[in-house]
PDB file of C-alpha atoms in Angstrom:
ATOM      1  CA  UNK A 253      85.038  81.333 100.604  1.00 57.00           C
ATOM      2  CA  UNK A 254      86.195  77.396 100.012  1.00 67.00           C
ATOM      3  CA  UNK A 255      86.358  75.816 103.201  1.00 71.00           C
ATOM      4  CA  UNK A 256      88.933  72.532 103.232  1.00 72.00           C
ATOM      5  CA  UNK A 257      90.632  70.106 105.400  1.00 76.00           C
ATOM      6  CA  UNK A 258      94.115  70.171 104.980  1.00 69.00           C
ATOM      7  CA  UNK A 259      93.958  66.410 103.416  1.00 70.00           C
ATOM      8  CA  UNK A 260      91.438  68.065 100.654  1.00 70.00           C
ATOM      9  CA  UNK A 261      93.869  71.030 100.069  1.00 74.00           C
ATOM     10  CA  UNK A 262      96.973  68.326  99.268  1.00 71.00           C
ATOM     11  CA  UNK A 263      94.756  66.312  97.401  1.00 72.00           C
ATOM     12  CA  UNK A 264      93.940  69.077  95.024  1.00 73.00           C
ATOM     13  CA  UNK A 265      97.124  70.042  94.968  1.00 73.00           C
ATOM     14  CA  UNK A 266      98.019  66.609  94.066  1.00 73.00           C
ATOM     15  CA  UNK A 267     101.750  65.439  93.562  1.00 78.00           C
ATOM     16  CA  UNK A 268     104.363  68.432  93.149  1.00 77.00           C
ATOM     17  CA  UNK A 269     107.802  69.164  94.169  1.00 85.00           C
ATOM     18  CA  UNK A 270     107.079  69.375  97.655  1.00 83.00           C
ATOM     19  CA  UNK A 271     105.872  66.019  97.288  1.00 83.00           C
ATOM     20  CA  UNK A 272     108.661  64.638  95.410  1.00 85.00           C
ATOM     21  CA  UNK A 273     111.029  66.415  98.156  1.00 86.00           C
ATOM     22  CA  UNK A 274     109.475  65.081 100.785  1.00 84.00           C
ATOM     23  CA  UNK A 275     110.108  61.766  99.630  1.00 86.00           C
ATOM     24  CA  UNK A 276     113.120  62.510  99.240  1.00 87.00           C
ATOM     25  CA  UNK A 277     113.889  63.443 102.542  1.00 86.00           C
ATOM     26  CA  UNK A 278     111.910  60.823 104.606  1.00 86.00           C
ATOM     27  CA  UNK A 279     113.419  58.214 102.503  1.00 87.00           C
ATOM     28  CA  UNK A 280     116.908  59.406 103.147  1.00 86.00           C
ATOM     29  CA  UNK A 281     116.127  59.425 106.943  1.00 84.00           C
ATOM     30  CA  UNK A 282     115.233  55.727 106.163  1.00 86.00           C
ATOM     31  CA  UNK A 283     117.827  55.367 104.082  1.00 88.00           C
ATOM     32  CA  UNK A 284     120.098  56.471 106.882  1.00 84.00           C
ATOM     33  CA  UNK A 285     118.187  54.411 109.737  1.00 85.00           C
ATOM     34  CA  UNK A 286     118.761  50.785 108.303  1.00 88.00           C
ATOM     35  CA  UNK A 287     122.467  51.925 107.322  1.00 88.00           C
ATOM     36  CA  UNK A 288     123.192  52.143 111.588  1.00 88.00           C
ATOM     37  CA  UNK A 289     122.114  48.382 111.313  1.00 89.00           C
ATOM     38  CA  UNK A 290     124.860  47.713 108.781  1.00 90.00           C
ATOM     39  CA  UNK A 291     127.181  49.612 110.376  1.00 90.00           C
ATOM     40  CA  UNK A 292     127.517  48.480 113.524  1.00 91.00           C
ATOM     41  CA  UNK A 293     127.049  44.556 112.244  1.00 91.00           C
ATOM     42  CA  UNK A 294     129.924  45.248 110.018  1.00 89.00           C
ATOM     43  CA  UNK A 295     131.405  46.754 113.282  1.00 89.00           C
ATOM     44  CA  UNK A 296     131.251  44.235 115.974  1.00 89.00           C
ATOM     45  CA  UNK A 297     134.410  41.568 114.893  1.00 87.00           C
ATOM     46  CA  UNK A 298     137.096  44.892 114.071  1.00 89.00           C
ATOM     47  CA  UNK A 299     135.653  46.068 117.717  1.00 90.00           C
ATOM     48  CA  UNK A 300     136.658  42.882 119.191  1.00 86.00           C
ATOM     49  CA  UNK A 301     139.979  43.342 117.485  1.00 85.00           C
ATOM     50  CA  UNK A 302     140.556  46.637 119.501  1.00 85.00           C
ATOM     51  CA  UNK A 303     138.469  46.203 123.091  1.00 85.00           C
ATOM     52  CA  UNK A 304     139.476  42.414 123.782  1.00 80.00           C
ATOM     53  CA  UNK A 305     138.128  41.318 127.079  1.00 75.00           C
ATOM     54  CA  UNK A 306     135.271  40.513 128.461  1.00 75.00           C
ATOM     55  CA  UNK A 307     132.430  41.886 131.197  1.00 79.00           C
ATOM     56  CA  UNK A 308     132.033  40.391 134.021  1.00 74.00           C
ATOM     57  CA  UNK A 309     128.098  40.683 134.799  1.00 74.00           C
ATOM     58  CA  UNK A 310     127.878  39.067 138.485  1.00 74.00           C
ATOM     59  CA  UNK A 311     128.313  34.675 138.023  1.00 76.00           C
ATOM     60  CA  UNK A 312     128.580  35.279 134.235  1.00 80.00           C
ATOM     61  CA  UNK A 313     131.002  37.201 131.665  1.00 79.00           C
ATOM     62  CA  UNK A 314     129.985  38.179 128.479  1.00 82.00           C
ATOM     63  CA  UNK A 315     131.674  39.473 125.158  1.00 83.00           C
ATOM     64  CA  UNK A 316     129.743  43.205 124.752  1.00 86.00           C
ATOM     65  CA  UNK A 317     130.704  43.410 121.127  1.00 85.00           C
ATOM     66  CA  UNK A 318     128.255  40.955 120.948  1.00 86.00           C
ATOM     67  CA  UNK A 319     125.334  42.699 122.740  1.00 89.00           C
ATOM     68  CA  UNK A 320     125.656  46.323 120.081  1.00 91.00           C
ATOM     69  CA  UNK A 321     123.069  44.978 117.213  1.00 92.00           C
ATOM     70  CA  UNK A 322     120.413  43.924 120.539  1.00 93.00           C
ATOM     71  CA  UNK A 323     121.557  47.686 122.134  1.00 93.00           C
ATOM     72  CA  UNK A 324     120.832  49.061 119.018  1.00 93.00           C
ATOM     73  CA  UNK A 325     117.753  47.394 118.564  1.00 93.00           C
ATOM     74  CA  UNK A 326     116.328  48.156 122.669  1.00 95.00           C
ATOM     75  CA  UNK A 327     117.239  51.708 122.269  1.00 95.00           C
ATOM     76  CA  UNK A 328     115.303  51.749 118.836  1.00 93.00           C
ATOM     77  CA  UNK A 329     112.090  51.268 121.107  1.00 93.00           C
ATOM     78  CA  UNK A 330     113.090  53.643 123.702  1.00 94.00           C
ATOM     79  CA  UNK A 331     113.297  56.419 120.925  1.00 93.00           C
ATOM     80  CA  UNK A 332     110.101  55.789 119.176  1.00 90.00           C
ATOM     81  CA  UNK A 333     108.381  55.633 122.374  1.00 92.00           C
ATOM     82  CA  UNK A 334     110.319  59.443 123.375  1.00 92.00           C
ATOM     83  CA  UNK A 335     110.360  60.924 120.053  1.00 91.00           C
ATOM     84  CA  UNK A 336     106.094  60.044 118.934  1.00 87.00           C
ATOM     85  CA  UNK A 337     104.709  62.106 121.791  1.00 89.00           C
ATOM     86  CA  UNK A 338     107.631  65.053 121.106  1.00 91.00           C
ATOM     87  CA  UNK A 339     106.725  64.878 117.368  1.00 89.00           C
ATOM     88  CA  UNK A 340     103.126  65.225 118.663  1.00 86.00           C
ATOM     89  CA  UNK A 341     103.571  68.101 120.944  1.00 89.00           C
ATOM     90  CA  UNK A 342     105.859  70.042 119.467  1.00 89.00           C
ATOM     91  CA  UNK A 343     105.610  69.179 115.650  1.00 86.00           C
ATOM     92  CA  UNK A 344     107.197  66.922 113.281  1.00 85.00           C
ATOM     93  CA  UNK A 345     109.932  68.870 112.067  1.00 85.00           C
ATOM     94  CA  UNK A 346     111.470  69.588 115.343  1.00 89.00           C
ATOM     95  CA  UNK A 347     111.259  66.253 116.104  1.00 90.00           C
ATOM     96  CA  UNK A 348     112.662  64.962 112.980  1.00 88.00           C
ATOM     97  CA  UNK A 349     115.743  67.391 113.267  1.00 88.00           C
ATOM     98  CA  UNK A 350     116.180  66.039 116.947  1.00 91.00           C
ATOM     99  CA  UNK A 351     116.523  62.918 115.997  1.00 91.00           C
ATOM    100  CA  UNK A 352     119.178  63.547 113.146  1.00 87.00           C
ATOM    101  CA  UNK A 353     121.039  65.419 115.866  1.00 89.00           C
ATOM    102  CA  UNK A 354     120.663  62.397 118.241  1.00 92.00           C
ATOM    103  CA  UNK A 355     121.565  60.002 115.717  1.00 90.00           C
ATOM    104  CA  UNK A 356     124.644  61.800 114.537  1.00 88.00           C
ATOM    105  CA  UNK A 357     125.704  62.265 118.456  1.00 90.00           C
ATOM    106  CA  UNK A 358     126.078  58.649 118.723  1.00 91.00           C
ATOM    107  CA  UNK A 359     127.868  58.643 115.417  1.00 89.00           C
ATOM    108  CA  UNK A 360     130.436  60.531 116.580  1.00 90.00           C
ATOM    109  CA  UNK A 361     130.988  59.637 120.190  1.00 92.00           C
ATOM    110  CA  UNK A 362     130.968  55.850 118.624  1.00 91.00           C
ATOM    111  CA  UNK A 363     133.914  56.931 115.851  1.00 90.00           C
ATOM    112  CA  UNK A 364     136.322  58.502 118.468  1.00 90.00           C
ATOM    113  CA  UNK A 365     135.401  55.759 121.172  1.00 90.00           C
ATOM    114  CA  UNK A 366     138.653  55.096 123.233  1.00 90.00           C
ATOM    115  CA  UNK A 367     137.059  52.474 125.075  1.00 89.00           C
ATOM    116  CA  UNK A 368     134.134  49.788 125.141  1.00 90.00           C
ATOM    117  CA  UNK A 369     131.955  51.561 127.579  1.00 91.00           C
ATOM    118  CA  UNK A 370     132.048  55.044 125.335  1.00 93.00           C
ATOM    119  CA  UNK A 371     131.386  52.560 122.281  1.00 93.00           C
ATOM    120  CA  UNK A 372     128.301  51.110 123.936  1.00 93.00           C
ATOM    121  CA  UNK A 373     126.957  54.460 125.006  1.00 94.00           C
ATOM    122  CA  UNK A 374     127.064  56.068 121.530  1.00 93.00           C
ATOM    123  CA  UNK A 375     125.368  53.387 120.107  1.00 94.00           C
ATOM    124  CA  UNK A 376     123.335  53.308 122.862  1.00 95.00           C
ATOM    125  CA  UNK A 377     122.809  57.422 121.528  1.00 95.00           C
ATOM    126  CA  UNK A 378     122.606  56.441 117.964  1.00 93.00           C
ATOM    127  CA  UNK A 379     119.769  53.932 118.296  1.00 93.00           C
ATOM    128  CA  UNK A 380     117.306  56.501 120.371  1.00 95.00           C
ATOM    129  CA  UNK A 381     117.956  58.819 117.463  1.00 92.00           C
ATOM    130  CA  UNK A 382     117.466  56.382 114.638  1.00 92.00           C
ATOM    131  CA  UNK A 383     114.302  54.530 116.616  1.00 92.00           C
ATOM    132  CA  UNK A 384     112.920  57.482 117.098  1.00 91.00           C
ATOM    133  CA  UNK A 385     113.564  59.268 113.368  1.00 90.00           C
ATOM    134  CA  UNK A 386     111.272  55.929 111.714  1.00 88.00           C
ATOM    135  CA  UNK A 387     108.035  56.803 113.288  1.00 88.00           C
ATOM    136  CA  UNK A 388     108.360  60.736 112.529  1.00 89.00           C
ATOM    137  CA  UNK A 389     109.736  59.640 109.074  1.00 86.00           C
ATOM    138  CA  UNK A 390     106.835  57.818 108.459  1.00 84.00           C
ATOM    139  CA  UNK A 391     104.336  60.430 109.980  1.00 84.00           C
ATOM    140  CA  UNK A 392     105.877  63.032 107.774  1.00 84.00           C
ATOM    141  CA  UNK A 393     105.471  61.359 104.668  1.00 82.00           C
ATOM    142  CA  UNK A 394     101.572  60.031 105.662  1.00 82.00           C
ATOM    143  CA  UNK A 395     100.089  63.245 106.750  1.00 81.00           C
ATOM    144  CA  UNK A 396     101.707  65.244 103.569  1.00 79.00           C
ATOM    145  CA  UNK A 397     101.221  62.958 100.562  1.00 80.00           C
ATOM    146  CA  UNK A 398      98.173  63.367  98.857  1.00 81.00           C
ATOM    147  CA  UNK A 399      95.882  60.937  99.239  1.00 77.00           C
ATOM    148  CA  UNK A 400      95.350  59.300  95.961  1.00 79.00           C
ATOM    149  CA  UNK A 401      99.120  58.832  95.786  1.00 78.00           C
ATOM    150  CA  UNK A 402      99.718  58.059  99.403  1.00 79.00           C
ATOM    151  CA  UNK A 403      99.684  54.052  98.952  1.00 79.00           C
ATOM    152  CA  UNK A 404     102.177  54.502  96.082  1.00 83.00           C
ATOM    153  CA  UNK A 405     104.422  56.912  97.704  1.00 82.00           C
ATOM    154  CA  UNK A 406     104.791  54.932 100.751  1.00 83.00           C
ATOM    155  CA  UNK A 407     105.573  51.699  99.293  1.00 84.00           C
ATOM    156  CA  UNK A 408     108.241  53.984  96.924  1.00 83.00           C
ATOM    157  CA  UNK A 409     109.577  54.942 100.946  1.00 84.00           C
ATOM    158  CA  UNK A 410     110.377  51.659 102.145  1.00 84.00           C
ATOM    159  CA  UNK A 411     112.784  50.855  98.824  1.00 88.00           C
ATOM    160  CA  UNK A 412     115.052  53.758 100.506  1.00 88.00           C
ATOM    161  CA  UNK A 413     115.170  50.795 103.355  1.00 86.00           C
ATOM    162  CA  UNK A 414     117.082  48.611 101.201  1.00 87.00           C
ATOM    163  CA  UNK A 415     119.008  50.860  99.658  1.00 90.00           C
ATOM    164  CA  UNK A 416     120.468  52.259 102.538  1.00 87.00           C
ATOM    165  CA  UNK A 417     121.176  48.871 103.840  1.00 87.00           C
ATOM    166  CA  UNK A 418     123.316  48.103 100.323  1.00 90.00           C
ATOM    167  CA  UNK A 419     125.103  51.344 100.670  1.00 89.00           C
ATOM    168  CA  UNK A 420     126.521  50.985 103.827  1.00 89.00           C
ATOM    169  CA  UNK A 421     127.828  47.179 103.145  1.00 89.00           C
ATOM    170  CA  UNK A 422     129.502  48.794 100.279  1.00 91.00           C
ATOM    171  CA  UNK A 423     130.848  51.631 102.864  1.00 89.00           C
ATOM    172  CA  UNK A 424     131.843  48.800 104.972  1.00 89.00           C
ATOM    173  CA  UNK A 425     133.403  47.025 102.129  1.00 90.00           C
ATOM    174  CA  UNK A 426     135.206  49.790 101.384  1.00 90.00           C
ATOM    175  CA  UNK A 427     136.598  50.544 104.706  1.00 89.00           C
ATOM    176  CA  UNK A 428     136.860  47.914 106.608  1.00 88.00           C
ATOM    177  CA  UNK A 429     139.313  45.162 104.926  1.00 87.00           C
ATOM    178  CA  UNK A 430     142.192  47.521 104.310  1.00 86.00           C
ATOM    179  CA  UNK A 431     141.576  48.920 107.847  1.00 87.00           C
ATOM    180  CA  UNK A 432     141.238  46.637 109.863  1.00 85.00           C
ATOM    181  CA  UNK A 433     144.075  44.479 112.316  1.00 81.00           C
ATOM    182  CA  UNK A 434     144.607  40.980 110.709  1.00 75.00           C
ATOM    183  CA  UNK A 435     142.431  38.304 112.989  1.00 72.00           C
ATOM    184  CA  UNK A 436     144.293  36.689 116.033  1.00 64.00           C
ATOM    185  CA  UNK A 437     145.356  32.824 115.758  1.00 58.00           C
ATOM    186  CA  UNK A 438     142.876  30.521 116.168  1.00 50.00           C
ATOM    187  CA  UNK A 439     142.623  28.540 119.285  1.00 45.00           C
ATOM    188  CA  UNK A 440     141.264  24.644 118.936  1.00 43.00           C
ATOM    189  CA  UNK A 441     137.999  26.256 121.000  1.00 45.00           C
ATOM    190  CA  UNK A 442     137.249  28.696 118.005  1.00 45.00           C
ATOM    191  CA  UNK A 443     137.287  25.957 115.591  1.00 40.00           C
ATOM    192  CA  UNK A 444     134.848  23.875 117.126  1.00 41.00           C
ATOM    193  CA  UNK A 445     132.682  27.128 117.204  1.00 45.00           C
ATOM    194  CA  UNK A 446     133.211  28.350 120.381  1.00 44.00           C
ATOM    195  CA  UNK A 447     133.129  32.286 119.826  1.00 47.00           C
ATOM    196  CA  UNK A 448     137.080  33.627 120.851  1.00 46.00           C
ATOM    197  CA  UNK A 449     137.403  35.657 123.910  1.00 46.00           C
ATOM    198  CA  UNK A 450     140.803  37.240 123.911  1.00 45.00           C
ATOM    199  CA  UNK A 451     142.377  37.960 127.046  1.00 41.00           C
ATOM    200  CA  UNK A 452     145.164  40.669 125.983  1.00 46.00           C
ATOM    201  CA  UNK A 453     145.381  43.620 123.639  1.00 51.00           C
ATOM    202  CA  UNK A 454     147.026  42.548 120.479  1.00 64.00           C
ATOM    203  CA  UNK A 455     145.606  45.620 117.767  1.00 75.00           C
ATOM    204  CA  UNK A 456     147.023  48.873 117.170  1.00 77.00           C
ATOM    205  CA  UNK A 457     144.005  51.147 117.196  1.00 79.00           C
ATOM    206  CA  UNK A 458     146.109  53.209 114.166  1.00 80.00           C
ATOM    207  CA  UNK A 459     145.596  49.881 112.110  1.00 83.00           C
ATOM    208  CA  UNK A 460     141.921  49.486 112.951  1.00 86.00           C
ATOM    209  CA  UNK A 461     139.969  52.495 112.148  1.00 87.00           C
ATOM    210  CA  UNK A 462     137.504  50.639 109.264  1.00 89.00           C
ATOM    211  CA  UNK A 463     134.975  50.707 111.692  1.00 88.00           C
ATOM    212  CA  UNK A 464     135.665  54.089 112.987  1.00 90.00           C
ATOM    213  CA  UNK A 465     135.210  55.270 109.675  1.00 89.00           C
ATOM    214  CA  UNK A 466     131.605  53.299 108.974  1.00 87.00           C
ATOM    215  CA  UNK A 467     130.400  54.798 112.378  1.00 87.00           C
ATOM    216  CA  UNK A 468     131.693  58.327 111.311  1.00 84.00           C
ATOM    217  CA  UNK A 469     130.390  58.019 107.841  1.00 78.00           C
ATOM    218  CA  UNK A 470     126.764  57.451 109.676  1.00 73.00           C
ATOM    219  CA  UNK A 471     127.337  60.784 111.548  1.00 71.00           C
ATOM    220  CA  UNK A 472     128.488  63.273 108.929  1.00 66.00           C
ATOM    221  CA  UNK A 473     125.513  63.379 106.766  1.00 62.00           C
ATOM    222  CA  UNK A 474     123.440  63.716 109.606  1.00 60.00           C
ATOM    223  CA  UNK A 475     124.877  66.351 111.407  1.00 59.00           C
ATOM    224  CA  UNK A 476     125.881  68.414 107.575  1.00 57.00           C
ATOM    225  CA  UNK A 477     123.849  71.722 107.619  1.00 53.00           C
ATOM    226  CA  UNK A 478     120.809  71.147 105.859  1.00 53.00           C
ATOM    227  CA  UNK A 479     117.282  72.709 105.698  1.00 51.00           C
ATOM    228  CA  UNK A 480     115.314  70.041 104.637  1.00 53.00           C
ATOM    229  CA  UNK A 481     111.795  71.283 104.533  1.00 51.00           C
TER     230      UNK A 481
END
């Protein structure tokens, strides 16, 4: 009887369907991870639009629209650091399909925000989900790919990166300018490049739902049944 590792077995295997598949899928969780970033950059000025106002955060008052892409980003960390010992313990499936659910969560609890505060806490959700669906991505497509191929394969992973970054400005492109409330006057402060902080609600949430729709086009693949290995 042939006794193998299971790194000898794929290698003699070499590079099948399941392989090709399993590109597939990894890169679309990529693919799916950089389009958040889009999304919610194409996001934060229609936001503004709708949630005017500003947070008072003890002597100073900031804008929070401003603070989603550094959310994003923080929570990123927080979910590679939760989902790498999950993935670990109880295997990398599981954790992938966790974070797809987690993702898509914040997807949809971002789309049908009435509020700032629900906005910030679903892409608060979103980013654990999509920081933690790059290291099991990653860890998916290492451990399964032959190795011969495995330098090729990976390097073919990370064009899914851009891509998904392209497809989501064209969402956005799509979606937002015919969706979106027309910008508020300009003061004399916003054209010496002070950002604008508006003080009263001026946009009818029924003419501003571009950015409802990128955030809810980020949750509906996610969340689609799907078995994908």
């Amino acid at each position: 009887m042939k006794l193998m590792t299971v790194d000898d077995a794929l290698e003699e295997l070499g590079v099948g369907c399941f392989t090709v598949q399993l590109i597939m899928v990894c890169g679309l969780g990529w693919l799916a991870d950089t389009a958040w970033i889009t999304a919610v950059i194409s996001a934060t000025v229609p936001v503004q639009y709708e949630f005017p106002g500003l947070w008072e955060l003890g002597s100073i008052s900031i804008n929070p629209a401003d603070y989603l892409l550094p959310l994003l980003f923080a929570c990123q960390g927080v979910g590679g650091v939760i989902f790498g010992p999950v993935a670990d313990s109880f295997g990398r499936r599981l954790a992938f399909m966790l974070t797809l659910l987690v993702s898509g969560s914040g997807g949809v609890i971002g789309a049908c925000a009435p509020n700032m505060l629900i906005l910030v806490l679903g892409v608060a959700v979103a980013g654990v989900g999509v920081g933690g669906n790059m290291p099991v991505d990653g860890a998916l497509a290492v451990e399964l790919c032959p190795r011969s191929a495995r330098g090729r394969l990976m390097t073919l992973l990370t064009i899914f990166w851009s891509i998904g970054g392209v497809v989501m400005y064209l969402v956005a492109w799509a979606a937002i300018p015919n969706n979106t409330c027309d910008p508020p006057d300009q003061s004399p402060s916003t054209k010496l490049g002070v950002q604008w902080a508006p003080l009263v609600e001026f946009c009818d949430p029924a003419d501003n739902r571009g950015w409802r729709y990128c955030l809810g086009n980020r949750a509906s693949p996610v969340l689609s049944p799907h078995e994908p290995f």
